[in-house]
mmCIF file of N, CA and C in Angstrom:
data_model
loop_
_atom_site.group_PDB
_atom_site.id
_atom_site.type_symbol
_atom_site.label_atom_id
_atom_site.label_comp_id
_atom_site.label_asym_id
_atom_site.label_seq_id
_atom_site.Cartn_x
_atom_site.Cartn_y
_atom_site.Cartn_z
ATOM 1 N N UNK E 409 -185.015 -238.202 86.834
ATOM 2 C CA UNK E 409 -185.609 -238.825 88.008
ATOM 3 C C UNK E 409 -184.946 -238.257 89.263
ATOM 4 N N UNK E 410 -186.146 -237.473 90.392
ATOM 5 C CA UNK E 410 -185.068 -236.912 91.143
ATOM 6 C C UNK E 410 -184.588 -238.303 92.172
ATOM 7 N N UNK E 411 -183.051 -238.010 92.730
ATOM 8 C CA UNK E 411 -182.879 -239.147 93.601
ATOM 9 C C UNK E 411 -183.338 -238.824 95.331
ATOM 10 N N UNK E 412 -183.541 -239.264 96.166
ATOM 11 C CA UNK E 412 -183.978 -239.593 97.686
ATOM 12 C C UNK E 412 -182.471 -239.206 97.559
ATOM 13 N N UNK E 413 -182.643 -238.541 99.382
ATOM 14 C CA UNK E 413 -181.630 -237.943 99.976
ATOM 15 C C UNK E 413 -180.807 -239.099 99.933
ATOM 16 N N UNK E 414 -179.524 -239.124 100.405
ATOM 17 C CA UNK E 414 -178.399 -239.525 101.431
ATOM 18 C C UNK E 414 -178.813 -239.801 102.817
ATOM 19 N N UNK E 415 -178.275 -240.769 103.599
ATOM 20 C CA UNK E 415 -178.433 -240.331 104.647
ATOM 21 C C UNK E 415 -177.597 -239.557 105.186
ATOM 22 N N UNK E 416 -176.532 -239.199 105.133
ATOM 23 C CA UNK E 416 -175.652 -238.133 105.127
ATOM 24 C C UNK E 416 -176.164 -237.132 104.962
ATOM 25 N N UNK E 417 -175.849 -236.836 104.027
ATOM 26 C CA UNK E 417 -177.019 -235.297 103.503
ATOM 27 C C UNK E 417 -178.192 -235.144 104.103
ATOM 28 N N UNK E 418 -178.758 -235.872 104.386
ATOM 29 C CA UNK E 418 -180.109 -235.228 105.338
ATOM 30 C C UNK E 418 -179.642 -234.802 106.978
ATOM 31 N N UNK E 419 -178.555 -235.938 107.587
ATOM 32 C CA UNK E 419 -178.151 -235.574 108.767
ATOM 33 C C UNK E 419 -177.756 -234.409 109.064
ATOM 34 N N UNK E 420 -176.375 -234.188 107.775
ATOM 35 C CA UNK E 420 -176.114 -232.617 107.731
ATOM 36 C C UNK E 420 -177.038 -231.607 107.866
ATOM 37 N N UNK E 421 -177.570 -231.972 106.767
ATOM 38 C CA UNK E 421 -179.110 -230.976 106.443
ATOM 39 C C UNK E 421 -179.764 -230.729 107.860
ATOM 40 N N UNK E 422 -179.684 -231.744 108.672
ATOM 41 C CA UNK E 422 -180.927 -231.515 109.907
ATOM 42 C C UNK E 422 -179.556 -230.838 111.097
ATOM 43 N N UNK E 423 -178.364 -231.036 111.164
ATOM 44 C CA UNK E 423 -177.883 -230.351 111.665
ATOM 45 C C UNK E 423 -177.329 -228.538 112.055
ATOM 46 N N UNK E 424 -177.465 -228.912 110.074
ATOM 47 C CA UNK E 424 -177.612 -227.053 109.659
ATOM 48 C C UNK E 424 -179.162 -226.302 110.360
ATOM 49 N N UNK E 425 -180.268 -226.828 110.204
ATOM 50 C CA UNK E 425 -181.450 -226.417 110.280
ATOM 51 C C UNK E 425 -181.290 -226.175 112.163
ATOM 52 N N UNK E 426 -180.641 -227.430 112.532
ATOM 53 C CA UNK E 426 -180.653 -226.922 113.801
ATOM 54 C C UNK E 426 -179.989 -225.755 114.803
ATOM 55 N N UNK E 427 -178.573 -225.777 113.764
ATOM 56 C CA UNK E 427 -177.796 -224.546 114.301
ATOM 57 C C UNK E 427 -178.378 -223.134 114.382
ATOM 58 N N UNK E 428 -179.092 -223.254 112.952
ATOM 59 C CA UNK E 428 -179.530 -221.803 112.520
ATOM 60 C C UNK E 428 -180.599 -221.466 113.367
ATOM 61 N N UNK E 429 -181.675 -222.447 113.648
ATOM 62 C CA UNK E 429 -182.789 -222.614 114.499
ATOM 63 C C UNK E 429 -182.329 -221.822 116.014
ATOM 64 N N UNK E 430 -180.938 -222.697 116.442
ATOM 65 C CA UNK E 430 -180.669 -222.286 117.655
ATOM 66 C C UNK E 430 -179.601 -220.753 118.106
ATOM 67 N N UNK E 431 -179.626 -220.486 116.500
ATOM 68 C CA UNK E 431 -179.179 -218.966 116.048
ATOM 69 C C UNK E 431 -180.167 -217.732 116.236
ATOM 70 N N UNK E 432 -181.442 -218.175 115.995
ATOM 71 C CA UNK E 432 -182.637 -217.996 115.750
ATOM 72 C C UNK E 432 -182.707 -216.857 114.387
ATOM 73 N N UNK E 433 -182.371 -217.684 113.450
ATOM 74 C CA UNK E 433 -181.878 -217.084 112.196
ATOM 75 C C UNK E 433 -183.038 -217.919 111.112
ATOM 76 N N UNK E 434 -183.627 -217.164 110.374
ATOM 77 C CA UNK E 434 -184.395 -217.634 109.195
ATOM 78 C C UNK E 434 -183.888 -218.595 107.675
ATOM 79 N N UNK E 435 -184.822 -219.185 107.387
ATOM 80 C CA UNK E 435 -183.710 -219.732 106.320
ATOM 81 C C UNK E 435 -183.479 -218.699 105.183
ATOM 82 N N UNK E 436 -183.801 -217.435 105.117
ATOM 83 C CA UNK E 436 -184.183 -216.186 104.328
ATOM 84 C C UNK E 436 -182.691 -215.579 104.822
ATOM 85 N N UNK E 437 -182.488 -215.467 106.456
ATOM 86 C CA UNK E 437 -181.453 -215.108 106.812
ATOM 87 C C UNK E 437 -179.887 -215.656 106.842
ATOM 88 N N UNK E 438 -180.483 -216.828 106.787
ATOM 89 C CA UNK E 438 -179.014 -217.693 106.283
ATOM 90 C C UNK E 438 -178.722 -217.821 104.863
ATOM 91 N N UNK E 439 -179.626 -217.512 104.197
ATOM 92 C CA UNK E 439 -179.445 -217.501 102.510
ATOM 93 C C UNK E 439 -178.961 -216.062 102.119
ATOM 94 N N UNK E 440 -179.032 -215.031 102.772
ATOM 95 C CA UNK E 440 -178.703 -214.111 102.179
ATOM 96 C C UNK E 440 -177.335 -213.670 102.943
ATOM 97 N N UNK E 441 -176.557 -214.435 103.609
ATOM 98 C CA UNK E 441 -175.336 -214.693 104.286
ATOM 99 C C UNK E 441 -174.920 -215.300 103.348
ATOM 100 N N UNK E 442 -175.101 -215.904 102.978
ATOM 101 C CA UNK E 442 -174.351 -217.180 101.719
ATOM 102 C C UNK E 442 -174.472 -216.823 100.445
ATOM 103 N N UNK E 443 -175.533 -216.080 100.137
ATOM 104 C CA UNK E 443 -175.618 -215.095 98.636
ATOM 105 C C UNK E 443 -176.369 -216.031 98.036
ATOM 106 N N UNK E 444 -177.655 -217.515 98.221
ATOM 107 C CA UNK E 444 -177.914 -217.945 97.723
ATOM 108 C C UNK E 444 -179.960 -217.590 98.011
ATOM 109 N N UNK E 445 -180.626 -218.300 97.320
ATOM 110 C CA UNK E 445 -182.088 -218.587 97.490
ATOM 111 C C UNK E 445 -182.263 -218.823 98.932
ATOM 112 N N UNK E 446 -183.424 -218.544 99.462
ATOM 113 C CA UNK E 446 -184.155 -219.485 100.339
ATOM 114 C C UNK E 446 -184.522 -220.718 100.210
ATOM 115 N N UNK E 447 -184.768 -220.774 98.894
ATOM 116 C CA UNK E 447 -185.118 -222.378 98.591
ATOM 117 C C UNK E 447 -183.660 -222.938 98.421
ATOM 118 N N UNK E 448 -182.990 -222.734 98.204
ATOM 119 C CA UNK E 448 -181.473 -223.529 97.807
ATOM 120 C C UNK E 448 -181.180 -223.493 99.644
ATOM 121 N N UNK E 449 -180.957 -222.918 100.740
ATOM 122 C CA UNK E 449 -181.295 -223.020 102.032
ATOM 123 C C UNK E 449 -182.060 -224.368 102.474
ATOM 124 N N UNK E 450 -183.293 -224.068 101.662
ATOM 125 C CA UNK E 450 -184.885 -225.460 102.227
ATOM 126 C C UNK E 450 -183.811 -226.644 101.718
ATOM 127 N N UNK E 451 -183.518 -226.617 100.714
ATOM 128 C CA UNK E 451 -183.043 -228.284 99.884
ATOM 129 C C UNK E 451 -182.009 -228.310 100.549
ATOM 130 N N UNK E 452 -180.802 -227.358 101.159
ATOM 131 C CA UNK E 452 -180.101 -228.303 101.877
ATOM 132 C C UNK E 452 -180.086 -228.595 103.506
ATOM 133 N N UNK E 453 -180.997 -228.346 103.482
ATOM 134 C CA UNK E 453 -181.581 -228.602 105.012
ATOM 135 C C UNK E 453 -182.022 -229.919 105.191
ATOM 136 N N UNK E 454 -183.081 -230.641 103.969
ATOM 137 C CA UNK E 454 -183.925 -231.176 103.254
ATOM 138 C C UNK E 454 -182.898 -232.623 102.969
ATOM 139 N N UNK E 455 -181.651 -231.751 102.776
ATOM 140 C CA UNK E 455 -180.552 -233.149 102.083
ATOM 141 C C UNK E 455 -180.922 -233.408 100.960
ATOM 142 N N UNK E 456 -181.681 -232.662 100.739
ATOM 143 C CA UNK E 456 -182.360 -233.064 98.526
ATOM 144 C C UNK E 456 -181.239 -232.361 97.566
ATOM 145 N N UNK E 457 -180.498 -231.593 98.287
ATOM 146 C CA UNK E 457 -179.278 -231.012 97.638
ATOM 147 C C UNK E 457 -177.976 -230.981 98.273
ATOM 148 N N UNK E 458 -176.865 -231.857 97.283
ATOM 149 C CA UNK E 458 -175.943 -231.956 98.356
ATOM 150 C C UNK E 458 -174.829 -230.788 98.613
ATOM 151 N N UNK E 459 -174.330 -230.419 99.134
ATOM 152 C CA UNK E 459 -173.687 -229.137 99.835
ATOM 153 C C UNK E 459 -172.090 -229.403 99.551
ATOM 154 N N UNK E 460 -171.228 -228.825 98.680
ATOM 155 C CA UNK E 460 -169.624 -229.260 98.180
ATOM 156 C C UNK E 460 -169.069 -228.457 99.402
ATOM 157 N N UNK E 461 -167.775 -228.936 99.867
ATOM 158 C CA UNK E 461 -166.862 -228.610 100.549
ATOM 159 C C UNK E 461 -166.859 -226.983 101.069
ATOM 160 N N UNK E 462 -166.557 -226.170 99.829
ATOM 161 C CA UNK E 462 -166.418 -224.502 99.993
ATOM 162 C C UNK E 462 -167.872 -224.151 100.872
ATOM 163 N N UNK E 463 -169.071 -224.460 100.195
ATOM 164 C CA UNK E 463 -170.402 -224.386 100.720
ATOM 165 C C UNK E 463 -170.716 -224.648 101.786
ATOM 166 N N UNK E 464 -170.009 -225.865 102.768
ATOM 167 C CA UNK E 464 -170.184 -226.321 103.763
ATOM 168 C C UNK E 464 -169.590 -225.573 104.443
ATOM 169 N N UNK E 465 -168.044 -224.719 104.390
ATOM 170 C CA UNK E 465 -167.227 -224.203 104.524
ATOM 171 C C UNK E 465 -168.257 -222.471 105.234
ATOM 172 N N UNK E 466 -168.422 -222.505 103.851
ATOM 173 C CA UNK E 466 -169.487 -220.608 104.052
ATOM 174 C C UNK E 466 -170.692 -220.849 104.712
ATOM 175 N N UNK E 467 -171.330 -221.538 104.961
ATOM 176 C CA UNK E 467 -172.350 -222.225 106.128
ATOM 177 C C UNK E 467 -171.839 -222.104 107.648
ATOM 178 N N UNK E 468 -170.590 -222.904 107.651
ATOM 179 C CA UNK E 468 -170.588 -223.296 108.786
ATOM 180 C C UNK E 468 -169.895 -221.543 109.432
ATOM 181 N N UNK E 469 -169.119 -220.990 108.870
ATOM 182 C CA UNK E 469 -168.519 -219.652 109.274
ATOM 183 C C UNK E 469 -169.955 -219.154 109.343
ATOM 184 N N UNK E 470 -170.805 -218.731 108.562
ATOM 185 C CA UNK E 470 -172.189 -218.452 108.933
ATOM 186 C C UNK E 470 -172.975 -218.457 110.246
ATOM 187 N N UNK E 471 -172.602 -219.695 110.366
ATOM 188 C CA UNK E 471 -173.202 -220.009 111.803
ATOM 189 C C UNK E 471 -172.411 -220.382 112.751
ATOM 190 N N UNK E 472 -171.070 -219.858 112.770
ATOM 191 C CA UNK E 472 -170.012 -219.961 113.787
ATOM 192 C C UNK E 472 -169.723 -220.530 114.425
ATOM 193 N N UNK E 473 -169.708 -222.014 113.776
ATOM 194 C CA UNK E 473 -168.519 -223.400 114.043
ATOM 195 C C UNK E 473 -167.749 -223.565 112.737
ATOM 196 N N UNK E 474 -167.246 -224.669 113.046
ATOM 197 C CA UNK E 474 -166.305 -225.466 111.968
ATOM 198 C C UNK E 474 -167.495 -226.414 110.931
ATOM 199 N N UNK E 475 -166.432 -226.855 110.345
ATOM 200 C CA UNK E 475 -167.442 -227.838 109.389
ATOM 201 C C UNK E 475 -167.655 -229.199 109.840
ATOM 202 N N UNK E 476 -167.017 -229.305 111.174
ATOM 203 C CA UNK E 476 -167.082 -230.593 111.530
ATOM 204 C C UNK E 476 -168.215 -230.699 112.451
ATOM 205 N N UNK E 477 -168.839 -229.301 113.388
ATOM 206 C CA UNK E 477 -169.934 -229.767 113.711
ATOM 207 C C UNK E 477 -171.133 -229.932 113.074
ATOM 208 N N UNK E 478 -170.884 -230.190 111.889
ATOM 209 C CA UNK E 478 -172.385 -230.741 110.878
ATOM 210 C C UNK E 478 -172.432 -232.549 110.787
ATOM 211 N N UNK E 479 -171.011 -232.939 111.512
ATOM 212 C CA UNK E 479 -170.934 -234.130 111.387
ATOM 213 C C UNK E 479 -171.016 -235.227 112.850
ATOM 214 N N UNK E 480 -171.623 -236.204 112.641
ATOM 215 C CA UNK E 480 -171.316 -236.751 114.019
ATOM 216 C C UNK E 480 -169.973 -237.676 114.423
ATOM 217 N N UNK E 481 -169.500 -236.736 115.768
ATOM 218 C CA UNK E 481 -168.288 -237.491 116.647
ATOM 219 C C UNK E 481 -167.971 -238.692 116.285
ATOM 220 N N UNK E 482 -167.087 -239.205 115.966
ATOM 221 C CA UNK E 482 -166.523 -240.931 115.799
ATOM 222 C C UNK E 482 -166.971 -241.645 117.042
ATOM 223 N N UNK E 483 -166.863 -241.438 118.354
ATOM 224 C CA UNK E 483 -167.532 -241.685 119.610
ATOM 225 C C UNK E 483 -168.584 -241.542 119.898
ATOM 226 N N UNK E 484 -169.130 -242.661 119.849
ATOM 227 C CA UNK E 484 -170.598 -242.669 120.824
ATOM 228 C C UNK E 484 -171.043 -243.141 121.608
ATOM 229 N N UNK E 485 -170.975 -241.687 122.529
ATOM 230 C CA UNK E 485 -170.785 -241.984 124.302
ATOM 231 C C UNK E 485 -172.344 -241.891 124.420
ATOM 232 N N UNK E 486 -172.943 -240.765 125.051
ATOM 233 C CA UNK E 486 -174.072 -241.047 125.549
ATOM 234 C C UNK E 486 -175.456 -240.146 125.444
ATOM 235 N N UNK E 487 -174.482 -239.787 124.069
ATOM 236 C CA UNK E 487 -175.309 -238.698 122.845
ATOM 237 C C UNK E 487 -176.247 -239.489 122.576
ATOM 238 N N UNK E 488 -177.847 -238.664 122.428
ATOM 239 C CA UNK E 488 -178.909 -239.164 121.409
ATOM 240 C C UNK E 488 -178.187 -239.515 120.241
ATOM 241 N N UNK E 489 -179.187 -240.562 119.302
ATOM 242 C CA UNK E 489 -178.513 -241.298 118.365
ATOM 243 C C UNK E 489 -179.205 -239.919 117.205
ATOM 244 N N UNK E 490 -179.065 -239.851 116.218
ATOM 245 C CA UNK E 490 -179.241 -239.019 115.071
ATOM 246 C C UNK E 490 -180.466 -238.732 114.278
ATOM 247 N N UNK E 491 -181.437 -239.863 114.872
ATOM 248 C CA UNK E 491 -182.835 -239.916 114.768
ATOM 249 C C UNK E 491 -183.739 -239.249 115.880
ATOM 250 N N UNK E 492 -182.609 -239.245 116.763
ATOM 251 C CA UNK E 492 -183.505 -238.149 117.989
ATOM 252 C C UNK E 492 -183.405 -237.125 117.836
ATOM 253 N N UNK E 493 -182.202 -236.939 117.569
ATOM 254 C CA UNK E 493 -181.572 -235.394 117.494
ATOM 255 C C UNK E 493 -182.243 -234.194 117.095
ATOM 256 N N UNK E 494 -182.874 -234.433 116.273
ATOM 257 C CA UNK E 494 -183.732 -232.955 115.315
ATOM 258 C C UNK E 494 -184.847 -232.916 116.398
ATOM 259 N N UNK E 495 -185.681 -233.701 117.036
ATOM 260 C CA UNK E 495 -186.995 -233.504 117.672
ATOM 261 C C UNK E 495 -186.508 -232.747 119.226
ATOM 262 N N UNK E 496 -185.496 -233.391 119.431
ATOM 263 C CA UNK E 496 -184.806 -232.986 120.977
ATOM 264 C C UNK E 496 -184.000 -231.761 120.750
ATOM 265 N N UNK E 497 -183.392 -231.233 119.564
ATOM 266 C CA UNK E 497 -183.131 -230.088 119.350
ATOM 267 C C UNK E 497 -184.853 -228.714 119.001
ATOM 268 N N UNK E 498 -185.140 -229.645 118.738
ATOM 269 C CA UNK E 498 -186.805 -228.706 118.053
ATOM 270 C C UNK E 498 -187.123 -228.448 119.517
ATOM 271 N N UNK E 499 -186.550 -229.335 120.601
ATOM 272 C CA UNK E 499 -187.837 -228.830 121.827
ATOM 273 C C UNK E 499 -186.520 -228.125 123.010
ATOM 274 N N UNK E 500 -185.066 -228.520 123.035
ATOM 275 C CA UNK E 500 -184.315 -227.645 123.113
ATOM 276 C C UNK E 500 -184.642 -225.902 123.035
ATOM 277 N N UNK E 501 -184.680 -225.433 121.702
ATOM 278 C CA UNK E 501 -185.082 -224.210 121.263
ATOM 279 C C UNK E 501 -185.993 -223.649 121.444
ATOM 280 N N UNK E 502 -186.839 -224.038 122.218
ATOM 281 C CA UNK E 502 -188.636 -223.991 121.657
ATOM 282 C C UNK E 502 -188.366 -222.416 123.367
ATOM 283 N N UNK E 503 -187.174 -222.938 124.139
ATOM 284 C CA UNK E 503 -187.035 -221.574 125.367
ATOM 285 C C UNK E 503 -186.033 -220.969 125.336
ATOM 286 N N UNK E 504 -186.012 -219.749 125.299
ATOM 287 C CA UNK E 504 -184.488 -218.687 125.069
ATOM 288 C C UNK E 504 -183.221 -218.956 126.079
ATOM 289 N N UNK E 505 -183.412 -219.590 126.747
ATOM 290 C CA UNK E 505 -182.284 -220.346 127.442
ATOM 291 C C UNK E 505 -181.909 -221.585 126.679
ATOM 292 N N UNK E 506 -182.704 -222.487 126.220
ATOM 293 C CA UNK E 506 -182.196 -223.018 125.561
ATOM 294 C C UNK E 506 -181.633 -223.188 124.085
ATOM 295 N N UNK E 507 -182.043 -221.975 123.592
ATOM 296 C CA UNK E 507 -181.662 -221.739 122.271
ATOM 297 C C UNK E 507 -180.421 -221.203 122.760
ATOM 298 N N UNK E 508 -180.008 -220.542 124.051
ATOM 299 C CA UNK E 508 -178.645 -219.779 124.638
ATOM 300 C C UNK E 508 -177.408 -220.889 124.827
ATOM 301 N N UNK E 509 -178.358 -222.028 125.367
ATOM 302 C CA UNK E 509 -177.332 -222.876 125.497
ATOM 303 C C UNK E 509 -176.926 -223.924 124.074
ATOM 304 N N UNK E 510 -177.764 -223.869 123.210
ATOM 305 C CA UNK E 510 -177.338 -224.212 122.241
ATOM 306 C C UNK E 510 -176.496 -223.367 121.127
ATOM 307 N N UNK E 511 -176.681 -221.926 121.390
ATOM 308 C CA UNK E 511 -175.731 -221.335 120.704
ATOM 309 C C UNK E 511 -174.623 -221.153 121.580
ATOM 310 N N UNK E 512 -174.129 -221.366 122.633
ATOM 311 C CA UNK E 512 -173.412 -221.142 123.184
ATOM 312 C C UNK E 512 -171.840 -222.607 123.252
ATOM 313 N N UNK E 513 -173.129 -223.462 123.369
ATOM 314 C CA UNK E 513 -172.269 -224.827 123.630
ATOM 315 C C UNK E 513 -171.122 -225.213 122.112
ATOM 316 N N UNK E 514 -171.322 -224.750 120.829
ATOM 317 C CA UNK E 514 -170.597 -225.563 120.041
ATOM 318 C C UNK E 514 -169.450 -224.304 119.938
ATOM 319 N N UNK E 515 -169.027 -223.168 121.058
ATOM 320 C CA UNK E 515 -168.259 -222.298 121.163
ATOM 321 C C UNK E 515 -167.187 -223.054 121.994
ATOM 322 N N UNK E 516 -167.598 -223.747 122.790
ATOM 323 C CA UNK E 516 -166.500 -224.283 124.045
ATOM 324 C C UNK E 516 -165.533 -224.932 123.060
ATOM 325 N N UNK E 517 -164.039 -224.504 123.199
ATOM 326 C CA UNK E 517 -163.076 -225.095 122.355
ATOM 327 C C UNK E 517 -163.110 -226.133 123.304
ATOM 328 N N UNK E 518 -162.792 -226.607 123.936
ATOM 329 C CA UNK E 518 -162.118 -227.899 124.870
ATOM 330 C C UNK E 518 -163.010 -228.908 125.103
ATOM 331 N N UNK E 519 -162.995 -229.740 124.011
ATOM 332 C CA UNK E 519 -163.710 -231.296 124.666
ATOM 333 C C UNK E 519 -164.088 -231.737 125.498
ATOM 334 N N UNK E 520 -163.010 -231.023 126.709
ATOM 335 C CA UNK E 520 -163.160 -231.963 128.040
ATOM 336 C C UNK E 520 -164.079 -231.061 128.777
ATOM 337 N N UNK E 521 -164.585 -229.864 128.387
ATOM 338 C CA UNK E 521 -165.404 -228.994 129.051
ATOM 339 C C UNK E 521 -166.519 -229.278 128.840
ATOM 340 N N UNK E 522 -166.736 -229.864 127.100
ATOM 341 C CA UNK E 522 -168.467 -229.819 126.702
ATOM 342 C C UNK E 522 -168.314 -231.281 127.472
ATOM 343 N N UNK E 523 -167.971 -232.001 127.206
ATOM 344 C CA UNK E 523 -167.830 -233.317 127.667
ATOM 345 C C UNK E 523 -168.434 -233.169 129.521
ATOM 346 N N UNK E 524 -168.056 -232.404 130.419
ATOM 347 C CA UNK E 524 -168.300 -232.344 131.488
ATOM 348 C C UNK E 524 -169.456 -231.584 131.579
ATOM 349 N N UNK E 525 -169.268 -230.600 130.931
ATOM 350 C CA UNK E 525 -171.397 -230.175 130.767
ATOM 351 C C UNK E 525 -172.232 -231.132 130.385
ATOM 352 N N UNK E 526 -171.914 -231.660 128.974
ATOM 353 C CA UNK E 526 -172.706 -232.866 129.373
ATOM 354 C C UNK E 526 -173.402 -233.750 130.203
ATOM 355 N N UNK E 527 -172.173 -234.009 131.201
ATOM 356 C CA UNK E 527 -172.477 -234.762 132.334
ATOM 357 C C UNK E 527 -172.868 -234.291 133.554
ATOM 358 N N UNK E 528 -172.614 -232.881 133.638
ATOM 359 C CA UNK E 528 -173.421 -232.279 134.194
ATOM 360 C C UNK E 528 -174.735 -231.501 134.024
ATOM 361 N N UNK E 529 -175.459 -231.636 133.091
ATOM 362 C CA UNK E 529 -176.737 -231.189 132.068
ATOM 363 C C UNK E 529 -177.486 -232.623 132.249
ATOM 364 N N UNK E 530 -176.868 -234.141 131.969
ATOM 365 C CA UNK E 530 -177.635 -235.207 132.505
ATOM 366 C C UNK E 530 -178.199 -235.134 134.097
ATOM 367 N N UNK E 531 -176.744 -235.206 134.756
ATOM 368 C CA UNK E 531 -177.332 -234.989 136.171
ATOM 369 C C UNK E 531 -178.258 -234.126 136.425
ATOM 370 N N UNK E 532 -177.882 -233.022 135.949
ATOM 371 C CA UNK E 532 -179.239 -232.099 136.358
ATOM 372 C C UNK E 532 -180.764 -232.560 136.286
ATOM 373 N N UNK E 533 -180.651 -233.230 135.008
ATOM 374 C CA UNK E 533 -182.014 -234.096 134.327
ATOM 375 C C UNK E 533 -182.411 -234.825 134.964
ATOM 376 N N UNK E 534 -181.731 -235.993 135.281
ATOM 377 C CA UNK E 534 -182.368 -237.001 135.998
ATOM 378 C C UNK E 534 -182.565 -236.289 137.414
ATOM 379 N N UNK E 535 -182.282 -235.679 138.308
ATOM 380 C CA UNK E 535 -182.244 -235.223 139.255
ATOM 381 C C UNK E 535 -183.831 -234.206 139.709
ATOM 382 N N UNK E 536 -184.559 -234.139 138.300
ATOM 383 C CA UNK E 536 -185.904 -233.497 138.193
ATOM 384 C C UNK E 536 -186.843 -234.618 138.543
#
């Protein structure tokens, strides 16, 4: 009997899909970085397959963060909640600036920098 995702595992899953998305990398192209299927790619995107430590590990070097940005912050400041996230990343990407700033942003080592883009990326927003 197969089992329904995690919600974990799907979050991950939708976080991976988004990195690579904002990589502008195929799931063909991220599978053959990792030495696995395209479909073994789809399922853990999918969260229908769960992803062990090392795996998460060769993913995330893949797409050039840590393994912790597949996970969400202990703080929640004034981040979309995790149900937004994939649609607001889907429309993020959808312009080469913003696929720039999404590959760009999970590079900033210093907290207090993304943290202030942040708040300066809102202002900008409301300010339209």
């Amino acid at each position: 009997m197969p089992r329904s995702p995690d919600a974990m595992d799907a979050s991950v899953g939708r976080r991976i899909s988004a990195r690579r998305a904002a990589m502008g990398l195929s799931q063909s192209a991220l599978a053959q970085r990792l030495g696995v299927s395209p479909q073994q790619v789809q399922k853990y995107e999918a969260g229908a397959n769960r992803i062990s430590a090392s795996r998460l590990s060769d993913i995330a070097t893949a797409l050039g963060v840590g393994p912790a940005a597949f996970f969400p912050e202990p703080a929640s400041g004034s981040a979309p909640n995790d149900a937004e996230a994939p649609s607001n990343l889907r429309f993020m990407t959808a312009s080469a600036e913003g696929r720039a700033l999404a590959a760009a942003f999970p590079l900033i080592q210093d907290r207090a920098v993304r943290q202030a883009l942040a708040r300066i990326t809102e202002a900008l927003a409301s300010a339209s």
